[in-house]
PDB file of C-alpha atoms in Angstrom:
ATOM      1  CA  TRP K   1     121.677 122.953 100.925  1.00  0.00           C
ATOM      2  CA  GLY K   2     123.288 124.845  98.155  1.00  0.00           C
ATOM      3  CA  LEU K   3     127.289 123.797 100.908  1.00  0.00           C
ATOM      4  CA  VAL K   4     127.912 121.778 102.970  1.00  0.00           C
ATOM      5  CA  VAL K   5     131.117 122.570 104.809  1.00  0.00           C
ATOM      6  CA  LEU K   6     132.560 120.126 107.654  1.00  0.00           C
ATOM      7  CA  ASP K   7     135.072 121.574 110.017  1.00  0.00           C
ATOM      8  CA  GLU K   8     137.481 119.139 111.543  1.00  0.00           C
ATOM      9  CA  ALA K   9     136.688 116.294 109.614  1.00  0.00           C
ATOM     10  CA  GLN K  10     137.905 113.304 111.378  1.00  0.00           C
ATOM     11  CA  ALA K  11     135.660 113.718 113.329  1.00  0.00           C
ATOM     12  CA  ILE K  12     133.012 111.435 110.572  1.00  0.00           C
ATOM     13  CA  LYS K  13     135.685 108.819 110.204  1.00  0.00           C
ATOM     14  CA  ASN K  14     134.322 106.469 111.958  1.00  0.00           C
ATOM     15  CA  ALA K  15     132.353 105.235 109.345  1.00  0.00           C
ATOM     16  CA  GLN K  16     129.799 103.219 111.387  1.00  0.00           C
ATOM     17  CA  ALA K  17     129.178 105.859 114.063  1.00  0.00           C
ATOM     18  CA  LYS K  18     125.556 107.921 114.094  1.00  0.00           C
ATOM     19  CA  GLN K  19     127.393 111.046 114.229  1.00  0.00           C
ATOM     20  CA  THR K  20     128.659 110.218 110.543  1.00  0.00           C
ATOM     21  CA  HIS K  21     126.036 109.111 109.395  1.00  0.00           C
ATOM     22  CA  ALA K  22     124.051 112.201 111.272  1.00  0.00           C
ATOM     23  CA  VAL K  23     126.404 114.146 108.976  1.00  0.00           C
ATOM     24  CA  LYS K  24     125.961 111.763 105.836  1.00  0.00           C
ATOM     25  CA  ALA K  25     122.396 112.021 105.683  1.00  0.00           C
ATOM     26  CA  LEU K  26     123.394 116.219 105.064  1.00  0.00           C
ATOM     27  CA  ARG K  27     122.312 117.194 100.913  1.00  0.00           C
ATOM     28  CA  ALA K  28     124.145 119.319  99.420  1.00  0.00           C
ATOM     29  CA  ARG K  29     125.217 120.365  95.880  1.00  0.00           C
ATOM     30  CA  HIS K  30     128.625 120.663  97.005  1.00  0.00           C
ATOM     31  CA  ARG K  31     130.608 118.903  99.610  1.00  0.00           C
ATOM     32  CA  LEU K  32     134.452 120.654 101.509  1.00  0.00           C
ATOM     33  CA  LEU K  33     135.615 118.959 104.076  1.00  0.00           C
ATOM     34  CA  LEU K  34     138.561 121.214 106.615  1.00  0.00           C
ATOM     35  CA  THR K  35     140.413 118.762 108.592  1.00  0.00           C
ATOM     36  CA  GLY K  36     144.245 118.947 109.724  1.00  0.00           C
ATOM     37  CA  THR K  37     144.009 115.290 110.106  1.00  0.00           C
ATOM     38  CA  PRO K  38     142.836 112.549 107.069  1.00  0.00           C
ATOM     39  CA  VAL K  39     143.836 109.309 108.175  1.00  0.00           C
ATOM     40  CA  GLU K  40     143.807 108.546 111.492  1.00  0.00           C
ATOM     41  CA  ASN K  41     144.341 104.969 112.099  1.00  0.00           C
ATOM     42  CA  SER K  42     144.390 103.331 108.488  1.00  0.00           C
ATOM     43  CA  LEU K  43     142.685 104.138 104.765  1.00  0.00           C
ATOM     44  CA  THR K  44     139.700 104.178 106.027  1.00  0.00           C
ATOM     45  CA  ASP K  45     139.260 106.404 107.788  1.00  0.00           C
ATOM     46  CA  LEU K  46     139.964 108.197 104.540  1.00  0.00           C
ATOM     47  CA  TRP K  47     137.662 106.438 102.701  1.00  0.00           C
ATOM     48  CA  SER K  48     134.708 107.395 105.740  1.00  0.00           C
ATOM     49  CA  LEU K  49     135.626 111.266 104.214  1.00  0.00           C
ATOM     50  CA  PHE K  50     135.204 111.000 100.837  1.00  0.00           C
ATOM     51  CA  ASP K  51     132.328 108.226 100.284  1.00  0.00           C
ATOM     52  CA  PHE K  52     130.458 112.747 102.239  1.00  0.00           C
ATOM     53  CA  GLY K  53     133.191 114.806  99.545  1.00  0.00           C
ATOM     54  CA  SER K  54     133.416 112.213  96.488  1.00  0.00           C
ATOM     55  CA  PRO K  55     130.279 110.049  96.471  1.00  0.00           C
ATOM     56  CA  GLY K  56     131.809 106.910  95.156  1.00  0.00           C
ATOM     57  CA  LEU K  57     134.897 107.741  94.122  1.00  0.00           C
ATOM     58  CA  LEU K  58     136.214 105.385  95.939  1.00  0.00           C
ATOM     59  CA  GLY K  59     133.847 102.799  95.934  1.00  0.00           C
ATOM     60  CA  ALA K  60     131.936 100.719  98.057  1.00  0.00           C
ATOM     61  CA  ALA K  61     133.728 100.285 101.914  1.00  0.00           C
ATOM     62  CA  SER K  62     134.971  96.161 100.949  1.00  0.00           C
ATOM     63  CA  GLU K  63     135.786  97.624  97.274  1.00  0.00           C
ATOM     64  CA  PHE K  64     138.617 100.060  99.347  1.00  0.00           C
ATOM     65  CA  LYS K  65     139.874  97.867 102.098  1.00  0.00           C
ATOM     66  CA  ALA K  66     140.309  95.044  99.304  1.00  0.00           C
ATOM     67  CA  PHE K  67     141.897  98.118  96.403  1.00  0.00           C
ATOM     68  CA  THR K  68     144.091  99.172  99.395  1.00  0.00           C
ATOM     69  CA  ARG K  69     144.536  96.250 100.851  1.00  0.00           C
ATOM     70  CA  ARG K  70     146.605  95.316  97.204  1.00  0.00           C
ATOM     71  CA  LEU K  71     148.533  97.904  97.014  1.00  0.00           C
ATOM     72  CA  GLY K  72     150.306  97.189 101.059  1.00  0.00           C
ATOM     73  CA  THR K  73     151.141  99.823 103.441  1.00  0.00           C
ATOM     74  CA  ASP K  74     154.729 100.698 101.509  1.00  0.00           C
ATOM     75  CA  HIS K  75     154.967 104.615 100.013  1.00  0.00           C
ATOM     76  CA  ALA K  76     155.398 103.221  96.784  1.00  0.00           C
ATOM     77  CA  GLY K  77     152.868 101.260  96.389  1.00  0.00           C
ATOM     78  CA  LEU K  78     150.221 103.936  97.654  1.00  0.00           C
ATOM     79  CA  ALA K  79     151.011 105.522  94.285  1.00  0.00           C
ATOM     80  CA  PRO K  80     148.266 105.011  92.164  1.00  0.00           C
ATOM     81  CA  LEU K  81     145.862 106.064  95.846  1.00  0.00           C
ATOM     82  CA  ARG K  82     147.763 109.654  95.899  1.00  0.00           C
ATOM     83  CA  ALA K  83     146.716 109.331  91.772  1.00  0.00           C
ATOM     84  CA  LEU K  84     143.592 109.146  92.544  1.00  0.00           C
ATOM     85  CA  VAL K  85     142.277 111.414  95.663  1.00  0.00           C
ATOM     86  CA  ARG K  86     145.186 114.512  94.423  1.00  0.00           C
ATOM     87  CA  PRO K  87     143.051 116.262  92.305  1.00  0.00           C
ATOM     88  CA  TYR K  88     139.239 116.510  95.367  1.00  0.00           C
ATOM     89  CA  ILE K  89     142.669 117.671  97.481  1.00  0.00           C
ATOM     90  CA  LEU K  90     143.792 121.384  98.108  1.00  0.00           C
ATOM     91  CA  ARG K  91     146.601 120.714 101.008  1.00  0.00           C
ATOM     92  CA  ARG K  92     148.967 122.850 102.877  1.00  0.00           C
ATOM     93  CA  LEU K  93     151.967 122.243 105.146  1.00  0.00           C
ATOM     94  CA  LYS K  94     152.820 124.975 108.258  1.00  0.00           C
ATOM     95  CA  THR K  95     156.254 124.378 107.385  1.00  0.00           C
ATOM     96  CA  ASP K  96     155.738 125.654 103.081  1.00  0.00           C
ATOM     97  CA  ARG K  97     157.555 128.549 103.592  1.00  0.00           C
ATOM     98  CA  ARG K  98     155.574 129.909 100.471  1.00  0.00           C
ATOM     99  CA  VAL K  99     152.752 129.794 102.165  1.00  0.00           C
ATOM    100  CA  ILE K 100     153.469 131.422 104.426  1.00  0.00           C
ATOM    101  CA  THR K 101     156.704 132.735 105.762  1.00  0.00           C
ATOM    102  CA  ASP K 102     156.599 134.335 110.175  1.00  0.00           C
ATOM    103  CA  LEU K 103     155.395 130.299 111.580  1.00  0.00           C
ATOM    104  CA  PRO K 104     158.253 130.011 113.928  1.00  0.00           C
ATOM    105  CA  ASP K 105     160.228 126.697 114.538  1.00  0.00           C
ATOM    106  CA  LYS K 106     158.883 123.295 116.691  1.00  0.00           C
ATOM    107  CA  THR K 107     161.365 121.850 118.518  1.00  0.00           C
ATOM    108  CA  GLU K 108     160.494 118.093 119.987  1.00  0.00           C
ATOM    109  CA  LEU K 109     162.383 115.826 122.525  1.00  0.00           C
ATOM    110  CA  GLN K 110     161.912 112.972 124.792  1.00  0.00           C
ATOM    111  CA  VAL K 111     162.406 113.845 128.605  1.00  0.00           C
ATOM    112  CA  TYR K 112     163.686 110.838 130.010  1.00  0.00           C
ATOM    113  CA  CYS K 113     162.071 109.887 133.421  1.00  0.00           C
ATOM    114  CA  GLY K 114     163.405 107.021 135.464  1.00  0.00           C
ATOM    115  CA  LEU K 115     160.562 104.989 138.138  1.00  0.00           C
ATOM    116  CA  THR K 116     160.526 106.023 141.921  1.00  0.00           C
ATOM    117  CA  ARG K 117     161.629 103.307 143.849  1.00  0.00           C
ATOM    118  CA  GLY K 118     157.419 102.704 144.883  1.00  0.00           C
ATOM    119  CA  GLN K 119     157.089 103.104 140.731  1.00  0.00           C
ATOM    120  CA  ALA K 120     159.484  99.884 139.778  1.00  0.00           C
ATOM    121  CA  ALA K 121     158.412  97.790 142.394  1.00  0.00           C
ATOM    122  CA  LEU K 122     154.743  98.396 142.099  1.00  0.00           C
ATOM    123  CA  TYR K 123     155.773  97.934 137.688  1.00  0.00           C
ATOM    124  CA  ALA K 124     156.752  94.776 138.709  1.00  0.00           C
ATOM    125  CA  LYS K 125     154.327  92.995 140.963  1.00  0.00           C
ATOM    126  CA  ALA K 126     152.177  94.147 137.483  1.00  0.00           C
ATOM    127  CA  VAL K 127     153.674  92.590 135.203  1.00  0.00           C
ATOM    128  CA  ASP K 128     154.665  89.308 136.522  1.00  0.00           C
ATOM    129  CA  ALA K 129     150.246  90.038 137.474  1.00  0.00           C
ATOM    130  CA  LEU K 130     149.707  90.114 134.278  1.00  0.00           C
ATOM    131  CA  ALA K 131     151.536  86.947 132.663  1.00  0.00           C
ATOM    132  CA  SER K 132     149.977  84.572 135.019  1.00  0.00           C
ATOM    133  CA  GLU K 133     146.521  85.816 134.113  1.00  0.00           C
ATOM    134  CA  VAL K 134     146.830  84.659 130.767  1.00  0.00           C
ATOM    135  CA  GLN K 135     148.139  81.924 130.444  1.00  0.00           C
ATOM    136  CA  SER K 136     144.529  80.476 131.335  1.00  0.00           C
ATOM    137  CA  LEU K 137     142.483  82.820 128.602  1.00  0.00           C
ATOM    138  CA  GLU K 138     142.692  82.871 124.953  1.00  0.00           C
ATOM    139  CA  GLY K 139     140.273  84.677 122.470  1.00  0.00           C
ATOM    140  CA  ILE K 140     139.019  87.878 123.200  1.00  0.00           C
ATOM    141  CA  ARG K 141     138.453  88.069 126.466  1.00  0.00           C
ATOM    142  CA  ARG K 142     143.133  87.123 126.915  1.00  0.00           C
ATOM    143  CA  ARG K 143     142.825  91.084 124.618  1.00  0.00           C
ATOM    144  CA  GLY K 144     140.786  92.454 126.586  1.00  0.00           C
ATOM    145  CA  VAL K 145     142.946  92.143 129.872  1.00  0.00           C
ATOM    146  CA  ILE K 146     145.974  93.281 127.947  1.00  0.00           C
ATOM    147  CA  LEU K 147     144.359  96.117 127.035  1.00  0.00           C
ATOM    148  CA  ALA K 148     143.476  96.836 130.777  1.00  0.00           C
ATOM    149  CA  TYR K 149     146.944  96.190 131.503  1.00  0.00           C
ATOM    150  CA  LEU K 150     148.746  98.247 129.193  1.00  0.00           C
ATOM    151  CA  THR K 151     145.855 101.021 131.190  1.00  0.00           C
ATOM    152  CA  ARG K 152     147.252 100.033 134.727  1.00  0.00           C
ATOM    153  CA  PHE K 153     151.065 100.419 133.329  1.00  0.00           C
ATOM    154  CA  LYS K 154     149.944 103.783 131.999  1.00  0.00           C
ATOM    155  CA  GLN K 155     149.316 105.104 134.916  1.00  0.00           C
ATOM    156  CA  ILE K 156     151.804 103.931 137.098  1.00  0.00           C
ATOM    157  CA  CYS K 157     154.385 106.222 134.762  1.00  0.00           C
ATOM    158  CA  ASN K 158     152.562 108.485 135.720  1.00  0.00           C
ATOM    159  CA  HIS K 159     152.051 108.642 139.628  1.00  0.00           C
ATOM    160  CA  PRO K 160     151.669 105.486 142.141  1.00  0.00           C
ATOM    161  CA  SER K 161     147.881 106.922 143.015  1.00  0.00           C
ATOM    162  CA  HIS K 162     147.228 106.964 139.997  1.00  0.00           C
ATOM    163  CA  TYR K 163     147.243 103.453 140.039  1.00  0.00           C
ATOM    164  CA  SER K 164     145.303 103.016 143.699  1.00  0.00           C
ATOM    165  CA  GLY K 165     142.915 105.909 143.470  1.00  0.00           C
ATOM    166  CA  ASP K 166     144.274 106.431 146.933  1.00  0.00           C
ATOM    167  CA  GLY K 167     144.518 110.497 146.421  1.00  0.00           C
ATOM    168  CA  GLN K 168     147.364 111.560 147.800  1.00  0.00           C
ATOM    169  CA  TYR K 169     149.240 112.565 144.577  1.00  0.00           C
ATOM    170  CA  VAL K 170     152.370 113.203 146.985  1.00  0.00           C
ATOM    171  CA  PRO K 171     155.297 114.451 143.406  1.00  0.00           C
ATOM    172  CA  LYS K 172     157.989 112.863 145.135  1.00  0.00           C
ATOM    173  CA  ASP K 173     156.365 109.392 143.770  1.00  0.00           C
ATOM    174  CA  SER K 174     156.406 110.081 140.452  1.00  0.00           C
ATOM    175  CA  ALA K 175     159.804 110.570 138.615  1.00  0.00           C
ATOM    176  CA  LYS K 176     156.030 112.506 136.118  1.00  0.00           C
ATOM    177  CA  PHE K 177     156.189 114.408 137.957  1.00  0.00           C
ATOM    178  CA  LEU K 178     159.417 115.452 139.936  1.00  0.00           C
ATOM    179  CA  ARG K 179     160.437 116.196 135.977  1.00  0.00           C
ATOM    180  CA  LEU K 180     157.066 118.216 135.926  1.00  0.00           C
ATOM    181  CA  GLN K 181     158.259 120.392 138.418  1.00  0.00           C
ATOM    182  CA  GLU K 182     161.807 120.772 136.973  1.00  0.00           C
ATOM    183  CA  LEU K 183     160.431 121.578 133.715  1.00  0.00           C
ATOM    184  CA  CYS K 184     158.539 124.238 135.572  1.00  0.00           C
ATOM    185  CA  ALA K 185     160.512 126.279 137.565  1.00  0.00           C
ATOM    186  CA  PRO K 186     162.782 127.539 134.505  1.00  0.00           C
ATOM    187  CA  LEU K 187     158.678 128.545 132.619  1.00  0.00           C
ATOM    188  CA  ALA K 188     157.814 130.516 135.656  1.00  0.00           C
ATOM    189  CA  GLU K 189     160.529 132.265 136.319  1.00  0.00           C
ATOM    190  CA  ALA K 190     160.694 133.729 132.471  1.00  0.00           C
ATOM    191  CA  GLY K 191     156.895 134.657 132.125  1.00  0.00           C
ATOM    192  CA  GLU K 192     156.006 131.921 129.948  1.00  0.00           C
ATOM    193  CA  LYS K 193     153.228 129.417 129.276  1.00  0.00           C
ATOM    194  CA  VAL K 194     152.417 125.649 129.026  1.00  0.00           C
ATOM    195  CA  LEU K 195     150.430 123.607 127.593  1.00  0.00           C
ATOM    196  CA  VAL K 196     150.347 120.284 129.459  1.00  0.00           C
ATOM    197  CA  PHE K 197     148.584 117.471 127.766  1.00  0.00           C
ATOM    198  CA  THR K 198     146.998 114.081 128.972  1.00  0.00           C
ATOM    199  CA  GLN K 199     144.569 110.989 128.316  1.00  0.00           C
ATOM    200  CA  PHE K 200     143.269 110.527 131.062  1.00  0.00           C
ATOM    201  CA  ARG K 201     140.297 113.232 133.166  1.00  0.00           C
ATOM    202  CA  GLU K 202     141.165 111.746 136.140  1.00  0.00           C
ATOM    203  CA  ILE K 203     144.576 112.642 136.628  1.00  0.00           C
ATOM    204  CA  CYS K 204     143.977 117.009 135.671  1.00  0.00           C
ATOM    205  CA  ALA K 205     143.067 118.193 138.623  1.00  0.00           C
ATOM    206  CA  PRO K 206     146.390 116.464 140.666  1.00  0.00           C
ATOM    207  CA  LEU K 207     148.690 117.726 137.695  1.00  0.00           C
ATOM    208  CA  ALA K 208     147.061 121.277 137.817  1.00  0.00           C
ATOM    209  CA  ALA K 209     147.701 121.928 141.508  1.00  0.00           C
ATOM    210  CA  LEU K 210     150.924 120.479 140.929  1.00  0.00           C
ATOM    211  CA  LEU K 211     151.758 123.362 138.229  1.00  0.00           C
ATOM    212  CA  ALA K 212     150.588 125.757 140.872  1.00  0.00           C
ATOM    213  CA  GLU K 213     153.060 125.376 143.141  1.00  0.00           C
ATOM    214  CA  SER K 214     155.460 125.635 140.282  1.00  0.00           C
ATOM    215  CA  PHE K 215     153.644 129.362 138.693  1.00  0.00           C
ATOM    216  CA  GLY K 216     152.446 130.184 142.032  1.00  0.00           C
ATOM    217  CA  ARG K 217     148.466 131.115 140.719  1.00  0.00           C
ATOM    218  CA  PRO K 218     145.555 128.559 139.136  1.00  0.00           C
ATOM    219  CA  GLY K 219     146.082 127.666 135.809  1.00  0.00           C
ATOM    220  CA  LEU K 220     143.150 126.131 133.770  1.00  0.00           C
ATOM    221  CA  VAL K 221     141.463 122.514 133.046  1.00  0.00           C
ATOM    222  CA  LEU K 222     139.787 121.005 131.149  1.00  0.00           C
ATOM    223  CA  HIS K 223     138.324 118.187 129.671  1.00  0.00           C
ATOM    224  CA  GLY K 224     136.019 116.332 128.028  1.00  0.00           C
ATOM    225  CA  GLY K 225     133.139 117.454 130.923  1.00  0.00           C
ATOM    226  CA  THR K 226     134.017 120.959 130.497  1.00  0.00           C
ATOM    227  CA  PRO K 227     131.151 122.653 129.356  1.00  0.00           C
ATOM    228  CA  ILE K 228     131.260 124.246 125.837  1.00  0.00           C
ATOM    229  CA  ALA K 229     130.067 127.615 127.282  1.00  0.00           C
ATOM    230  CA  ARG K 230     133.077 127.779 128.997  1.00  0.00           C
ATOM    231  CA  ARG K 231     135.890 126.528 126.733  1.00  0.00           C
ATOM    232  CA  GLY K 232     135.603 130.203 124.807  1.00  0.00           C
ATOM    233  CA  ASP K 233     136.207 131.558 127.585  1.00  0.00           C
ATOM    234  CA  MET K 234     139.132 129.306 128.883  1.00  0.00           C
ATOM    235  CA  VAL K 235     140.568 130.408 126.124  1.00  0.00           C
ATOM    236  CA  ALA K 236     140.223 134.178 125.665  1.00  0.00           C
ATOM    237  CA  GLN K 237     141.618 134.287 129.191  1.00  0.00           C
ATOM    238  CA  PHE K 238     145.035 131.961 128.498  1.00  0.00           C
ATOM    239  CA  GLN K 239     145.707 133.440 125.608  1.00  0.00           C
ATOM    240  CA  GLN K 240     145.604 136.650 127.491  1.00  0.00           C
ATOM    241  CA  ASP K 241     149.171 138.786 127.941  1.00  0.00           C
ATOM    242  CA  ASP K 242     148.255 138.424 132.069  1.00  0.00           C
ATOM    243  CA  GLY K 243     146.585 135.608 131.652  1.00  0.00           C
ATOM    244  CA  PRO K 244     146.302 132.015 133.932  1.00  0.00           C
ATOM    245  CA  PRO K 245     150.333 131.099 132.852  1.00  0.00           C
ATOM    246  CA  PHE K 246     149.354 127.226 132.234  1.00  0.00           C
ATOM    247  CA  MET K 247     146.425 125.117 131.207  1.00  0.00           C
ATOM    248  CA  VAL K 248     145.900 121.041 131.575  1.00  0.00           C
ATOM    249  CA  LEU K 249     143.952 118.873 129.222  1.00  0.00           C
ATOM    250  CA  SER K 250     142.598 115.765 128.654  1.00  0.00           C
ATOM    251  CA  LEU K 251     144.296 115.091 124.875  1.00  0.00           C
ATOM    252  CA  LYS K 252     140.646 114.065 123.344  1.00  0.00           C
ATOM    253  CA  ALA K 253     139.264 117.002 124.843  1.00  0.00           C
ATOM    254  CA  GLY K 254     141.948 118.921 124.132  1.00  0.00           C
ATOM    255  CA  GLY K 255     142.849 118.618 121.437  1.00  0.00           C
ATOM    256  CA  THR K 256     141.009 119.775 118.130  1.00  0.00           C
ATOM    257  CA  GLY K 257     139.326 123.416 117.634  1.00  0.00           C
ATOM    258  CA  LEU K 258     141.172 125.259 119.844  1.00  0.00           C
ATOM    259  CA  ASN K 259     143.867 128.896 119.582  1.00  0.00           C
ATOM    260  CA  LEU K 260     145.915 127.881 122.533  1.00  0.00           C
ATOM    261  CA  THR K 261     149.119 129.977 120.644  1.00  0.00           C
ATOM    262  CA  ALA K 262     149.645 132.038 123.629  1.00  0.00           C
ATOM    263  CA  ALA K 263     151.488 128.762 124.779  1.00  0.00           C
ATOM    264  CA  GLY K 264     155.672 128.508 123.379  1.00  0.00           C
ATOM    265  CA  HIS K 265     156.159 124.692 125.942  1.00  0.00           C
ATOM    266  CA  VAL K 266     153.808 122.392 126.309  1.00  0.00           C
ATOM    267  CA  VAL K 267     153.878 118.842 127.785  1.00  0.00           C
ATOM    268  CA  HIS K 268     152.510 115.117 126.103  1.00  0.00           C
ATOM    269  CA  PHE K 269     152.595 114.365 130.035  1.00  0.00           C
ATOM    270  CA  ASP K 270     151.694 110.602 128.993  1.00  0.00           C
ATOM    271  CA  ARG K 271     151.554 109.242 125.573  1.00  0.00           C
ATOM    272  CA  TRP K 272     148.798 108.521 122.932  1.00  0.00           C
ATOM    273  CA  TRP K 273     149.228 105.006 120.682  1.00  0.00           C
ATOM    274  CA  ASN K 274     148.405 107.148 117.800  1.00  0.00           C
ATOM    275  CA  PRO K 275     150.948 110.403 116.872  1.00  0.00           C
ATOM    276  CA  ALA K 276     148.609 111.821 114.487  1.00  0.00           C
ATOM    277  CA  VAL K 277     145.920 112.839 117.583  1.00  0.00           C
ATOM    278  CA  GLU K 278     149.673 113.204 119.913  1.00  0.00           C
ATOM    279  CA  ASN K 279     150.386 116.054 117.033  1.00  0.00           C
ATOM    280  CA  GLN K 280     146.449 117.860 116.822  1.00  0.00           C
ATOM    281  CA  ALA K 281     146.908 118.145 120.444  1.00  0.00           C
ATOM    282  CA  THR K 282     150.612 119.860 119.578  1.00  0.00           C
ATOM    283  CA  ASP K 283     149.217 122.034 117.153  1.00  0.00           C
ATOM    284  CA  ARG K 284     146.657 123.653 119.097  1.00  0.00           C
ATOM    285  CA  ALA K 285     150.000 125.793 119.319  1.00  0.00           C
ATOM    286  CA  TYR K 286     151.224 125.568 116.785  1.00  0.00           C
ATOM    287  CA  ARG K 287     150.319 127.421 113.863  1.00  0.00           C
ATOM    288  CA  ILE K 288     149.260 130.284 112.355  1.00  0.00           C
ATOM    289  CA  GLY K 289     148.987 133.294 114.653  1.00  0.00           C
ATOM    290  CA  GLN K 290     152.308 131.953 116.786  1.00  0.00           C
ATOM    291  CA  HIS K 291     155.356 134.364 116.528  1.00  0.00           C
ATOM    292  CA  LYS K 292     157.238 132.257 120.062  1.00  0.00           C
ATOM    293  CA  ASN K 293     158.923 129.089 118.477  1.00  0.00           C
ATOM    294  CA  VAL K 294     157.953 125.609 120.010  1.00  0.00           C
ATOM    295  CA  LEU K 295     159.317 123.056 122.132  1.00  0.00           C
ATOM    296  CA  VAL K 296     157.370 119.694 122.681  1.00  0.00           C
ATOM    297  CA  HIS K 297     157.965 117.992 125.468  1.00  0.00           C
ATOM    298  CA  LYS K 298     157.297 114.242 125.306  1.00  0.00           C
ATOM    299  CA  PHE K 299     157.421 112.789 129.028  1.00  0.00           C
ATOM    300  CA  VAL K 300     158.821 108.458 128.637  1.00  0.00           C
ATOM    301  CA  CYS K 301     159.512 106.407 131.664  1.00  0.00           C
ATOM    302  CA  ARG K 302     162.670 104.781 130.913  1.00  0.00           C
ATOM    303  CA  GLY K 303     162.012 100.797 130.794  1.00  0.00           C
ATOM    304  CA  THR K 304     159.038 100.408 130.776  1.00  0.00           C
ATOM    305  CA  LEU K 305     156.161 100.211 128.273  1.00  0.00           C
ATOM    306  CA  GLU K 306     156.621 103.956 127.362  1.00  0.00           C
TER     307      GLU K 306
END
C-alpha cells in the first residue's frame, strides 16, 4: 500500500494480540495513526503504536522496557522519551483555543451516594468472606479470588440484584438507582439528553428501564452484542432533536468511535479502573461539534471500594 491509516489506533496497544499482529503484517510506504489515547495502561502501549508507525525507533520491546525502567515514572525523568517521539507526533488538545474556539466547557462532578441498608449488609458480608478466603490462599489463586471479589463489591454498589442475579432491580434497593432518578428528573423536564456508561453489560437493560420511567419514553441501549450496522442507526436516532432522550452504553463497546454530541450530560454509573478509558467514553459527547456545556457525573458509593 502507499498509505495505511489506523483510526482508533489504541486498538493495537497490546503487542501480543492477534489483531495487532494482523495490522503489523500490512506493508506500506507511509503509515499514520490516529488516537486520543496513545497511552492507556503503560508505556508499552506507546511502543506498540510506534512499532507500527516508525518500526525500530523505540528499539525492541525488551530494550524499550529497560530504557523506560531507567527513566522512572516522574514527569522530569521521562523527558528523554518525550524528546525522542515528539517529532513524530502531531498533537491537538480540544481545550486549545488556538485550534478550536467554539468548543464549550466540560465540568466533572463526583456524585456521592450512600448504600441502602440491604447493600451495606451485603457489602460487609462480602468483605468478611474475602478476608476469610484469602487466609488459606497464595500466589495466583489468591490474586484471582481478590479480583473476583473486587467485581462483586462493584456489583453490590450498583444494585443488590446485580450481585444476586435475581433480576428484580427494585429502584429503592439501590442508592445509585435512586440518585440516577433524582438526576434525570430535571433533565427530562428540560428536554436534555444523557449518556449513561457502565462496565457491566448485564445491567444495561435495568438502567434503560429505570430511565424510561424518568423520561416517560424509551431510550437506546448499546453494548458488545449490538450489531455493527445497528450502531450507526442508533447514533443517527440519538442525534436527532426529537430522538431518544437517553442512551445506556457498556463502557468498552460504546467508549470509542461514536459521535453523540446531542447529549449535554454524561453519567459514569460505575467507575472503571483506568481514567483514560472513562475519558474516552466522555468524549463521545465532549468533542468537536458539541455546542452545549457538558456535565460529567461520576457516581461513587462512599465507604466502599469505589
